[in-house]
Amino acid sequence: MIELREVSKVYPGQSAPAVDNLSMTVEKGETCVLVGPSGCGKSTTLRMINRMIDTTAGTILIDGKDIRQSDPDKLRMDIGYVIQQIGLLPHRSVAENIAIVPRLHGWPKDRIKKRVDELLTLIGLDPEESRHKFPSQLSGGQMQRVGVARAMAVDPPIMLMDEPFGAVDPIARNHLQDEFLRLQKEMKKTICFVTHDINEAIKMGDRIAIFSAGQLVQYGTPQEILSKPTNDFVKDFIGLDRVVKILSLFHVKDVARRTICTAGESELPNVAGKMRDLGADTCFVLDNGGRAAGFITWEDIAKHGDSAASETMQQIVAGRKKAFVQELVLLRDALSLMLELDTEHLGVMDGNRITGAISLRDIRKHASKKEGE
Amino acid sequence: MEYIIYIQRNTELIMEYAQNHFALVLTAIIISLVLWVPVGVLITKNEKWASRVLNIANTIFCIPSLSLFAVMVTIPALGLGRRSALVALVLYAMMPLVRNVYQGVKGVDKSVIEAAKGMGMSSWRILWEIQLPLATPVIFAGFRITVVMTTGIAAIATYIGERNLGRLIAEGLTRFNVEMIIVGALFIAIIAIGLDSLLGYIEKRIVPRGLRTGRS
Amino acid sequence: MNWARMQDALVHRAPEALSVHLLMVVITIGIAVAIALPLGVILTRPRYKKLSMIVMNVMNLLQTVPGLAVIALVMPFLGLGLKPTIVALSVQGLLPIARNTIAGIYAVGPDVKEAALGMGMSHRQILYEVELPLAMPIILAGIRTSTVYVVSVGTLAAYIGGGGLGDLIVTGLAMFWTEFLLVGAGLGALLAIVLDRTLAYVEFRITPPGLGS
């Protein structure tokens, strides 16, 4: 647990404090994202936690212990630190770079070697192949992974990350974020993560701290921040698509309706009855191979009548061949797919299995409900 | 042809001169390294001192070599001969050595230092394990400049009593002996270029591998 | 300290020696710039790119030839006096200028040139309005190196009858007259330092803000 109590930082020669009387707590095992425009004090705050910068006033406690009581080097050896420029030692191999902190801790050689291989595997690099490479031989994404592995080398309970994925291209960044989320799910480290990208904050953070001009403007879960911005600054910072961003906090599976009704192509004329019997408002039509070819909704039946010509029905079904999403897709992306396909309904699948349906109305309801919470 | 005859006839003398030349250069270089490399490292810790020291080095470097030798001679403790020559050569070496060590260490990528510090490396450890190794190319460049320069300026020390290859040129000039001048100039140039190439070769082997891989 | 000799050195010998030395430096640097600058510009044109690498290497090699050797080597061919000295010094003095001209022009970012080309500037205009102004601080640094070098090696000109401040030093060494040594050496040092600082100041003034070296 990291606790900041009335912490301030004034740089010499500047009148306005870079961080002004800041108090906040990062709970154990949580990822706290510090976000704000440049010069808002988020990096300064992060760097005060491992004493890269010393506080002007106030106290910082790690697990109840004042950080000023520890030797700065010792303190840093137990806190993982990742920066945007990575800072791999160019004259040391990948393995040697990862081994720096274990070496400072005086680990025996074979333990270090084992740990290095373990970490390389963890970050998806082949130990045999990459161990002896130099940083200049890696891609930007690979370098950043090694940087993260290096910070995790002695399995520190706390990690500080200063725009760790800021320097890589968007595709690699997305990938690194996903990977890191996956790792964090198992590791449960206490993480402070600085970014200026609100989308990254929403994606990575258990809690988000929004900074402006050295002050903490709002501190809360992504959902709290998105649904109840405390003031116009936060609102502006989040952007006009605030509600759409709320949708990116939820998956299709959170909203999907689970009453499923299926029918073979030959059963098309009897679909309405079948749906009525099951109380379902969507009926998936399977092709001869048993795969979903499309679906019919209650609205179709209301529009074309119970006994609509089966050709009409077939056309509707065929038009929805692509209108399916996976359960784990974000609501925001499902909405985007609806707009793209010009439809108000999507089938929901888990792998190849049909698990439910979702409509524009469901999403709209969910959004307004979460917005009101 | 006449040059070869001249060299053959005066092998012993030339060898003696060359030996003296080498001894002077080598001593000057060793003293300079022992003295100026630590100075260059130390001033990286303090900006104010850095600019003062570099200014002094720059100013000394401007002084014409014959002038500096002449001034040294007037200092009673030094007088004519090796001591004056050594002091002057070591003073000249201050500028390329101190400057390059300073710039080399200061020029190391800030983010590497930041990351190392953030991992808990002490500042001396950072200096020893990161800054100095990464500065080797720049430091070595300064070392090469020093060696070439010292070899050349050492020749001028002949006018304050050193019996080295410079004497061939000096005597050649007073006696209008072209062979002597050319042989003297040639030998000095060869030594300078030879040492430079040798150091260039050593540099290639000594520069940390990670810095080279990008080029290979 | 012999005051009569000091007076002799300062009043009778120094003014002439200093003016000869200064003249020697000014003419030499003038010639060196006149040759090195166009040479450097030509060698950076795309057509001669390969040649420029070779020339750079040759110049680096020539730079290692010691000053005393340069002065001495010109004597057998051109004889004694001020003129041979100037020739010798010009040859050696143009090396740092040419080298820095080439390095300075190469250091101009390709994006700047690309932008200039994209705005419709001709290659000639790019040279005069983009490349040379941006390279000027580095070129001036070369001229400065060269000037200090010429002042220094110029003191050796006394040994081939070139005159200058070296005369005082040579006499001082021969007779072991401390006064002559101090006046000659002191003025030589002063001249070098003053020229170095002046050129450093010019360099500082013409460097556009934000282009700190």
Short mmCIF file of N, CA, C and O in Angstrom, two decimals, chain C residues 19-131:
data_model
loop_
_atom_site.label_atom_id
_atom_site.label_comp_id
_atom_site.label_asym_id
_atom_site.label_seq_id
_atom_site.Cartn_x
_atom_site.Cartn_y
_atom_site.Cartn_z
N SER C 19 53.63 42.38 -35.36
CA SER C 19 52.91 42.70 -36.60
C SER C 19 53.20 41.69 -37.69
O SER C 19 52.31 41.29 -38.45
N VAL C 20 54.46 41.25 -37.77
CA VAL C 20 54.77 40.21 -38.76
C VAL C 20 53.96 38.94 -38.46
O VAL C 20 53.38 38.33 -39.36
N HIS C 21 53.92 38.58 -37.19
CA HIS C 21 53.19 37.37 -36.81
C HIS C 21 51.71 37.49 -37.17
O HIS C 21 51.11 36.57 -37.75
N LEU C 22 51.14 38.63 -36.83
CA LEU C 22 49.72 38.85 -37.12
C LEU C 22 49.46 38.81 -38.62
O LEU C 22 48.52 38.18 -39.10
N LEU C 23 50.34 39.48 -39.37
CA LEU C 23 50.22 39.50 -40.83
C LEU C 23 50.25 38.07 -41.37
O LEU C 23 49.43 37.67 -42.20
N MET C 24 51.24 37.32 -40.86
CA MET C 24 51.39 35.93 -41.28
C MET C 24 50.08 35.16 -41.03
O MET C 24 49.59 34.44 -41.91
N VAL C 25 49.51 35.34 -39.85
CA VAL C 25 48.29 34.60 -39.50
C VAL C 25 47.13 35.04 -40.39
O VAL C 25 46.41 34.20 -40.95
N VAL C 26 46.97 36.36 -40.58
CA VAL C 26 45.83 36.85 -41.36
C VAL C 26 45.91 36.36 -42.81
O VAL C 26 44.94 35.84 -43.36
N ILE C 27 47.11 36.51 -43.42
CA ILE C 27 47.24 36.06 -44.82
C ILE C 27 47.01 34.56 -44.92
O ILE C 27 46.27 34.09 -45.78
N THR C 28 47.62 33.82 -44.00
CA THR C 28 47.48 32.36 -44.05
C THR C 28 46.02 31.93 -43.93
O THR C 28 45.53 31.12 -44.73
N ILE C 29 45.33 32.49 -42.95
CA ILE C 29 43.95 32.10 -42.75
C ILE C 29 43.10 32.54 -43.95
O ILE C 29 42.22 31.81 -44.40
N GLY C 30 43.42 33.74 -44.51
CA GLY C 30 42.72 34.19 -45.70
C GLY C 30 42.84 33.18 -46.83
O GLY C 30 41.83 32.76 -47.43
N ILE C 31 44.07 32.77 -47.09
CA ILE C 31 44.30 31.79 -48.16
C ILE C 31 43.60 30.47 -47.84
O ILE C 31 42.91 29.88 -48.67
N ALA C 32 43.76 30.04 -46.59
CA ALA C 32 43.18 28.75 -46.20
C ALA C 32 41.66 28.75 -46.37
O ALA C 32 41.08 27.81 -46.92
N VAL C 33 41.01 29.84 -45.95
CA VAL C 33 39.55 29.92 -46.09
C VAL C 33 39.17 29.95 -47.57
O VAL C 33 38.25 29.25 -48.00
N ALA C 34 39.92 30.74 -48.34
CA ALA C 34 39.62 30.88 -49.77
C ALA C 34 39.69 29.54 -50.49
O ALA C 34 38.97 29.29 -51.46
N ILE C 35 40.56 28.66 -50.03
CA ILE C 35 40.66 27.35 -50.68
C ILE C 35 39.70 26.35 -50.03
O ILE C 35 38.98 25.62 -50.70
N ALA C 36 39.69 26.33 -48.68
CA ALA C 36 38.99 25.27 -47.97
C ALA C 36 37.47 25.36 -48.10
O ALA C 36 36.79 24.35 -48.26
N LEU C 37 36.94 26.58 -48.06
CA LEU C 37 35.49 26.73 -48.08
C LEU C 37 34.87 26.22 -49.38
O LEU C 37 33.99 25.35 -49.35
N PRO C 38 35.35 26.71 -50.56
CA PRO C 38 34.80 26.18 -51.81
C PRO C 38 35.05 24.68 -51.94
O PRO C 38 34.18 23.94 -52.38
N LEU C 39 36.24 24.25 -51.50
CA LEU C 39 36.56 22.82 -51.58
C LEU C 39 35.54 22.01 -50.77
O LEU C 39 34.99 21.01 -51.25
N GLY C 40 35.29 22.47 -49.58
CA GLY C 40 34.34 21.77 -48.71
C GLY C 40 32.96 21.74 -49.33
O GLY C 40 32.28 20.72 -49.32
N VAL C 41 32.53 22.88 -49.90
CA VAL C 41 31.21 22.95 -50.51
C VAL C 41 31.12 21.98 -51.69
O VAL C 41 30.16 21.21 -51.82
N ILE C 42 32.14 21.99 -52.56
CA ILE C 42 32.13 21.12 -53.73
C ILE C 42 32.06 19.66 -53.30
O ILE C 42 31.29 18.86 -53.84
N LEU C 43 32.84 19.33 -52.28
CA LEU C 43 32.90 17.93 -51.87
C LEU C 43 31.60 17.45 -51.23
O LEU C 43 31.38 16.24 -51.12
N THR C 44 30.75 18.38 -50.81
CA THR C 44 29.49 17.92 -50.22
C THR C 44 28.38 17.82 -51.25
O THR C 44 27.27 17.41 -50.91
N ARG C 45 28.65 18.22 -52.50
CA ARG C 45 27.61 18.05 -53.53
C ARG C 45 27.45 16.55 -53.76
O ARG C 45 28.46 15.81 -53.72
N PRO C 46 26.21 16.11 -54.01
CA PRO C 46 25.95 14.66 -54.12
C PRO C 46 26.91 13.95 -55.08
O PRO C 46 27.32 12.82 -54.84
N ARG C 47 27.28 14.66 -56.15
CA ARG C 47 28.12 14.07 -57.18
C ARG C 47 29.46 13.58 -56.62
O ARG C 47 30.02 12.59 -57.05
N TYR C 48 29.99 14.31 -55.63
CA TYR C 48 31.33 14.01 -55.14
C TYR C 48 31.32 13.32 -53.79
O TYR C 48 32.31 13.31 -53.08
N LYS C 49 30.15 12.77 -53.43
CA LYS C 49 30.01 12.22 -52.09
C LYS C 49 31.10 11.18 -51.78
O LYS C 49 31.70 11.20 -50.71
N LYS C 50 31.33 10.30 -52.75
CA LYS C 50 32.33 9.25 -52.53
C LYS C 50 33.71 9.85 -52.35
O LYS C 50 34.46 9.47 -51.46
N LEU C 51 34.02 10.81 -53.21
CA LEU C 51 35.32 11.45 -53.16
C LEU C 51 35.53 12.13 -51.81
O LEU C 51 36.64 12.10 -51.26
N SER C 52 34.46 12.70 -51.28
CA SER C 52 34.61 13.46 -50.03
C SER C 52 35.07 12.56 -48.89
O SER C 52 35.83 12.97 -48.02
N MET C 53 34.60 11.30 -48.89
CA MET C 53 35.04 10.38 -47.84
C MET C 53 36.54 10.16 -47.93
O MET C 53 37.26 10.16 -46.93
N ILE C 54 37.01 9.96 -49.17
CA ILE C 54 38.45 9.72 -49.36
C ILE C 54 39.23 10.96 -48.93
O ILE C 54 40.22 10.87 -48.19
N VAL C 55 38.78 12.13 -49.40
CA VAL C 55 39.49 13.37 -49.07
C VAL C 55 39.52 13.58 -47.56
O VAL C 55 40.55 13.96 -47.00
N MET C 56 38.39 13.28 -46.90
CA MET C 56 38.35 13.42 -45.45
C MET C 56 39.42 12.55 -44.79
O MET C 56 40.13 12.99 -43.89
N ASN C 57 39.53 11.31 -45.26
CA ASN C 57 40.52 10.41 -44.68
C ASN C 57 41.93 10.91 -44.91
O ASN C 57 42.78 10.87 -44.00
N VAL C 58 42.19 11.39 -46.12
CA VAL C 58 43.52 11.90 -46.43
C VAL C 58 43.83 13.10 -45.54
O VAL C 58 44.93 13.23 -44.98
N MET C 59 42.81 13.96 -45.36
CA MET C 59 43.03 15.14 -44.54
C MET C 59 43.29 14.77 -43.09
O MET C 59 44.13 15.36 -42.43
N ASN C 60 42.55 13.75 -42.60
CA ASN C 60 42.80 13.30 -41.23
C ASN C 60 44.24 12.83 -41.08
O ASN C 60 44.88 13.06 -40.06
N LEU C 61 44.72 12.15 -42.11
CA LEU C 61 46.08 11.63 -42.08
C LEU C 61 47.08 12.79 -42.08
O LEU C 61 48.02 12.83 -41.29
N LEU C 62 46.86 13.76 -42.97
CA LEU C 62 47.77 14.92 -43.08
C LEU C 62 47.79 15.71 -41.78
O LEU C 62 48.81 16.28 -41.40
N GLN C 63 46.66 15.70 -41.09
CA GLN C 63 46.56 16.46 -39.86
C GLN C 63 47.53 15.93 -38.80
O GLN C 63 47.95 16.66 -37.91
N THR C 64 47.89 14.66 -38.91
CA THR C 64 48.79 14.09 -37.90
C THR C 64 50.25 14.48 -38.15
O THR C 64 51.10 14.22 -37.32
N VAL C 65 50.54 15.09 -39.31
CA VAL C 65 51.92 15.52 -39.56
C VAL C 65 52.24 16.68 -38.61
O VAL C 65 51.53 17.68 -38.59
N PRO C 66 53.30 16.54 -37.82
CA PRO C 66 53.60 17.56 -36.82
C PRO C 66 53.96 18.91 -37.43
O PRO C 66 54.51 18.98 -38.53
N GLY C 67 53.68 19.98 -36.69
CA GLY C 67 53.92 21.33 -37.15
C GLY C 67 55.37 21.59 -37.56
O GLY C 67 55.64 22.19 -38.60
N LEU C 68 56.29 21.11 -36.75
CA LEU C 68 57.71 21.33 -37.06
C LEU C 68 58.07 20.71 -38.39
O LEU C 68 58.81 21.28 -39.20
N ALA C 69 57.50 19.52 -38.65
CA ALA C 69 57.78 18.84 -39.91
C ALA C 69 57.21 19.63 -41.08
O ALA C 69 57.85 19.76 -42.13
N VAL C 70 56.03 20.19 -40.91
CA VAL C 70 55.40 20.96 -41.98
C VAL C 70 56.29 22.16 -42.36
O VAL C 70 56.57 22.41 -43.54
N ILE C 71 56.73 22.89 -41.33
CA ILE C 71 57.59 24.05 -41.57
C ILE C 71 58.91 23.63 -42.22
O ILE C 71 59.37 24.22 -43.21
N ALA C 72 59.48 22.56 -41.69
CA ALA C 72 60.79 22.14 -42.18
C ALA C 72 60.72 21.62 -43.61
O ALA C 72 61.60 21.89 -44.43
N LEU C 73 59.63 20.91 -43.90
CA LEU C 73 59.54 20.26 -45.22
C LEU C 73 59.42 21.26 -46.36
O LEU C 73 59.78 20.95 -47.50
N VAL C 74 58.94 22.46 -46.08
CA VAL C 74 58.74 23.41 -47.16
C VAL C 74 60.07 24.07 -47.56
O VAL C 74 60.25 24.51 -48.68
N MET C 75 61.01 24.07 -46.63
CA MET C 75 62.28 24.73 -46.87
C MET C 75 63.04 24.19 -48.09
O MET C 75 63.46 24.99 -48.94
N PRO C 76 63.20 22.86 -48.19
CA PRO C 76 63.96 22.35 -49.34
C PRO C 76 63.34 22.76 -50.67
O PRO C 76 64.04 22.89 -51.67
N PHE C 77 62.02 22.97 -50.70
CA PHE C 77 61.36 23.26 -51.98
C PHE C 77 61.24 24.75 -52.24
O PHE C 77 61.45 25.21 -53.36
N LEU C 78 60.90 25.51 -51.22
CA LEU C 78 60.62 26.94 -51.45
C LEU C 78 61.65 27.86 -50.81
O LEU C 78 61.56 29.08 -50.94
N GLY C 79 62.59 27.29 -50.10
CA GLY C 79 63.62 28.13 -49.52
C GLY C 79 63.23 28.77 -48.22
O GLY C 79 62.31 28.32 -47.54
N LEU C 80 63.91 29.86 -47.86
CA LEU C 80 63.70 30.51 -46.57
C LEU C 80 62.82 31.74 -46.72
O LEU C 80 62.63 32.25 -47.82
N GLY C 81 62.26 32.18 -45.57
CA GLY C 81 61.53 33.44 -45.58
C GLY C 81 60.07 33.31 -45.17
O GLY C 81 59.60 32.23 -44.79
N LEU C 82 59.37 34.44 -45.29
CA LEU C 82 57.99 34.49 -44.86
C LEU C 82 57.06 33.75 -45.82
O LEU C 82 56.11 33.09 -45.41
N LYS C 83 57.35 33.90 -47.13
CA LYS C 83 56.45 33.30 -48.13
C LYS C 83 56.37 31.78 -48.01
O LYS C 83 55.26 31.24 -47.96
N PRO C 84 57.50 31.09 -47.94
CA PRO C 84 57.41 29.63 -47.77
C PRO C 84 56.64 29.27 -46.49
O PRO C 84 55.85 28.32 -46.48
N THR C 85 56.86 30.06 -45.45
CA THR C 85 56.13 29.80 -44.21
C THR C 85 54.63 29.85 -44.43
O THR C 85 53.88 28.95 -44.01
N ILE C 86 54.20 30.92 -45.14
CA ILE C 86 52.76 31.08 -45.37
C ILE C 86 52.21 29.91 -46.19
O ILE C 86 51.13 29.40 -45.91
N VAL C 87 52.98 29.50 -47.18
CA VAL C 87 52.53 28.36 -47.99
C VAL C 87 52.35 27.13 -47.11
O VAL C 87 51.30 26.47 -47.13
N ALA C 88 53.38 26.85 -46.30
CA ALA C 88 53.32 25.65 -45.44
C ALA C 88 52.13 25.73 -44.49
O ALA C 88 51.37 24.77 -44.35
N LEU C 89 51.98 26.88 -43.86
CA LEU C 89 50.91 27.03 -42.89
C LEU C 89 49.53 26.96 -43.54
O LEU C 89 48.58 26.44 -42.96
N SER C 90 49.42 27.52 -44.76
CA SER C 90 48.12 27.50 -45.44
C SER C 90 47.68 26.07 -45.73
O SER C 90 46.52 25.72 -45.55
N VAL C 91 48.65 25.26 -46.19
CA VAL C 91 48.31 23.88 -46.52
C VAL C 91 47.78 23.17 -45.28
O VAL C 91 46.72 22.55 -45.30
N GLN C 92 48.51 23.30 -44.17
CA GLN C 92 48.08 22.62 -42.95
C GLN C 92 46.84 23.30 -42.36
O GLN C 92 45.96 22.63 -41.84
N GLY C 93 46.79 24.62 -42.49
CA GLY C 93 45.70 25.37 -41.87
C GLY C 93 44.36 25.15 -42.55
O GLY C 93 43.30 25.32 -41.93
N LEU C 94 44.37 24.77 -43.83
CA LEU C 94 43.08 24.60 -44.50
C LEU C 94 42.39 23.31 -44.10
O LEU C 94 41.19 23.15 -44.29
N LEU C 95 43.16 22.38 -43.53
CA LEU C 95 42.56 21.08 -43.20
C LEU C 95 41.38 21.18 -42.21
O LEU C 95 40.31 20.67 -42.51
N PRO C 96 41.57 21.83 -41.07
CA PRO C 96 40.42 21.90 -40.15
C PRO C 96 39.23 22.64 -40.75
O PRO C 96 38.08 22.27 -40.48
N ILE C 97 39.52 23.66 -41.58
CA ILE C 97 38.41 24.44 -42.15
C ILE C 97 37.62 23.58 -43.14
O ILE C 97 36.40 23.53 -43.10
N ALA C 98 38.36 22.91 -44.02
CA ALA C 98 37.68 22.07 -45.02
C ALA C 98 36.90 20.96 -44.30
O ALA C 98 35.73 20.69 -44.64
N ARG C 99 37.53 20.38 -43.32
CA ARG C 99 36.88 19.29 -42.60
C ARG C 99 35.60 19.76 -41.93
O ARG C 99 34.55 19.11 -42.02
N ASN C 100 35.66 20.89 -41.27
CA ASN C 100 34.47 21.38 -40.59
C ASN C 100 33.40 21.85 -41.57
O ASN C 100 32.22 21.75 -41.28
N THR C 101 33.83 22.38 -42.73
CA THR C 101 32.84 22.78 -43.73
C THR C 101 32.04 21.55 -44.17
O THR C 101 30.81 21.56 -44.22
N ILE C 102 32.77 20.48 -44.47
CA ILE C 102 32.11 19.25 -44.90
C ILE C 102 31.20 18.72 -43.79
O ILE C 102 30.02 18.45 -44.00
N ALA C 103 31.77 18.63 -42.58
CA ALA C 103 30.99 18.12 -41.46
C ALA C 103 29.77 18.99 -41.18
O ALA C 103 28.67 18.50 -40.95
N GLY C 104 29.98 20.31 -41.26
CA GLY C 104 28.88 21.24 -40.98
C GLY C 104 27.75 21.12 -41.97
O GLY C 104 26.58 21.12 -41.60
N ILE C 105 28.09 21.01 -43.24
CA ILE C 105 27.05 20.91 -44.26
C ILE C 105 26.34 19.56 -44.16
O ILE C 105 25.12 19.48 -44.27
N TYR C 106 27.11 18.52 -43.89
CA TYR C 106 26.46 17.20 -43.73
C TYR C 106 25.54 17.18 -42.51
O TYR C 106 24.60 16.40 -42.45
N ALA C 107 25.86 18.02 -41.53
CA ALA C 107 25.06 17.99 -40.29
C ALA C 107 23.71 18.67 -40.45
O ALA C 107 22.86 18.55 -39.59
N VAL C 108 23.52 19.39 -41.57
CA VAL C 108 22.21 20.02 -41.79
C VAL C 108 21.19 18.90 -42.06
O VAL C 108 21.40 18.06 -42.93
N GLY C 109 20.15 18.88 -41.28
CA GLY C 109 19.18 17.78 -41.35
C GLY C 109 18.56 17.65 -42.74
O GLY C 109 18.25 18.65 -43.37
N PRO C 110 18.39 16.41 -43.20
CA PRO C 110 17.79 16.21 -44.53
C PRO C 110 16.37 16.76 -44.60
O PRO C 110 15.92 17.19 -45.65
N ASP C 111 15.68 16.76 -43.46
CA ASP C 111 14.30 17.26 -43.48
C ASP C 111 14.25 18.75 -43.78
O ASP C 111 13.33 19.23 -44.46
N VAL C 112 15.26 19.49 -43.29
CA VAL C 112 15.30 20.93 -43.56
C VAL C 112 15.50 21.17 -45.05
O VAL C 112 14.82 21.99 -45.67
N LYS C 113 16.45 20.41 -45.62
CA LYS C 113 16.71 20.57 -47.05
C LYS C 113 15.50 20.15 -47.87
O LYS C 113 15.15 20.79 -48.85
N GLU C 114 14.90 19.05 -47.44
CA GLU C 114 13.71 18.54 -48.12
C GLU C 114 12.61 19.61 -48.14
O GLU C 114 11.99 19.87 -49.16
N ALA C 115 12.44 20.24 -46.98
CA ALA C 115 11.41 21.27 -46.88
C ALA C 115 11.73 22.45 -47.81
O ALA C 115 10.85 22.96 -48.51
N ALA C 116 13.01 22.84 -47.83
CA ALA C 116 13.42 23.95 -48.68
C ALA C 116 13.18 23.62 -50.15
O ALA C 116 12.68 24.43 -50.93
N LEU C 117 13.53 22.39 -50.51
CA LEU C 117 13.33 21.94 -51.89
C LEU C 117 11.85 21.93 -52.23
O LEU C 117 11.43 22.35 -53.30
N GLY C 118 11.07 21.49 -51.25
CA GLY C 118 9.62 21.41 -51.44
C GLY C 118 8.98 22.78 -51.61
O GLY C 118 7.93 22.91 -52.22
N MET C 119 9.63 23.82 -51.05
CA MET C 119 9.09 25.17 -51.20
C MET C 119 9.53 25.79 -52.51
O MET C 119 9.22 26.96 -52.78
N GLY C 120 10.29 25.05 -53.27
CA GLY C 120 10.67 25.52 -54.59
C GLY C 120 12.01 26.24 -54.64
O GLY C 120 12.29 26.97 -55.59
N MET C 121 12.87 26.05 -53.62
CA MET C 121 14.19 26.67 -53.68
C MET C 121 15.10 25.85 -54.60
O MET C 121 15.01 24.63 -54.63
N SER C 122 15.96 26.56 -55.32
CA SER C 122 16.91 25.85 -56.16
C SER C 122 18.06 25.35 -55.29
O SER C 122 18.22 25.78 -54.15
N HIS C 123 18.87 24.45 -55.85
CA HIS C 123 19.98 23.91 -55.07
C HIS C 123 20.94 25.01 -54.64
O HIS C 123 21.50 24.98 -53.55
N ARG C 124 21.11 25.99 -55.53
CA ARG C 124 22.00 27.10 -55.21
C ARG C 124 21.44 27.90 -54.03
O ARG C 124 22.15 28.24 -53.10
N GLN C 125 20.12 28.17 -54.11
CA GLN C 125 19.49 28.91 -53.01
C GLN C 125 19.58 28.13 -51.71
O GLN C 125 19.82 28.70 -50.66
N ILE C 126 19.39 26.83 -51.80
CA ILE C 126 19.47 26.01 -50.58
C ILE C 126 20.86 26.12 -49.98
O ILE C 126 21.02 26.26 -48.77
N LEU C 127 21.88 26.11 -50.85
CA LEU C 127 23.26 26.22 -50.35
C LEU C 127 23.46 27.53 -49.60
O LEU C 127 23.96 27.55 -48.48
N TYR C 128 23.04 28.63 -50.26
CA TYR C 128 23.33 29.94 -49.67
C TYR C 128 22.39 30.30 -48.52
O TYR C 128 22.77 31.01 -47.61
N GLU C 129 21.14 29.83 -48.60
CA GLU C 129 20.18 30.28 -47.61
C GLU C 129 19.90 29.27 -46.50
O GLU C 129 19.36 29.62 -45.46
N VAL C 130 20.25 28.02 -46.76
CA VAL C 130 19.98 27.01 -45.74
C VAL C 130 21.27 26.36 -45.25
O VAL C 130 21.62 26.44 -44.07
N GLU C 131 22.00 25.74 -46.18
CA GLU C 131 23.14 24.92 -45.75
C GLU C 131 24.25 25.75 -45.10
O GLU C 131 24.68 25.48 -43.99
#
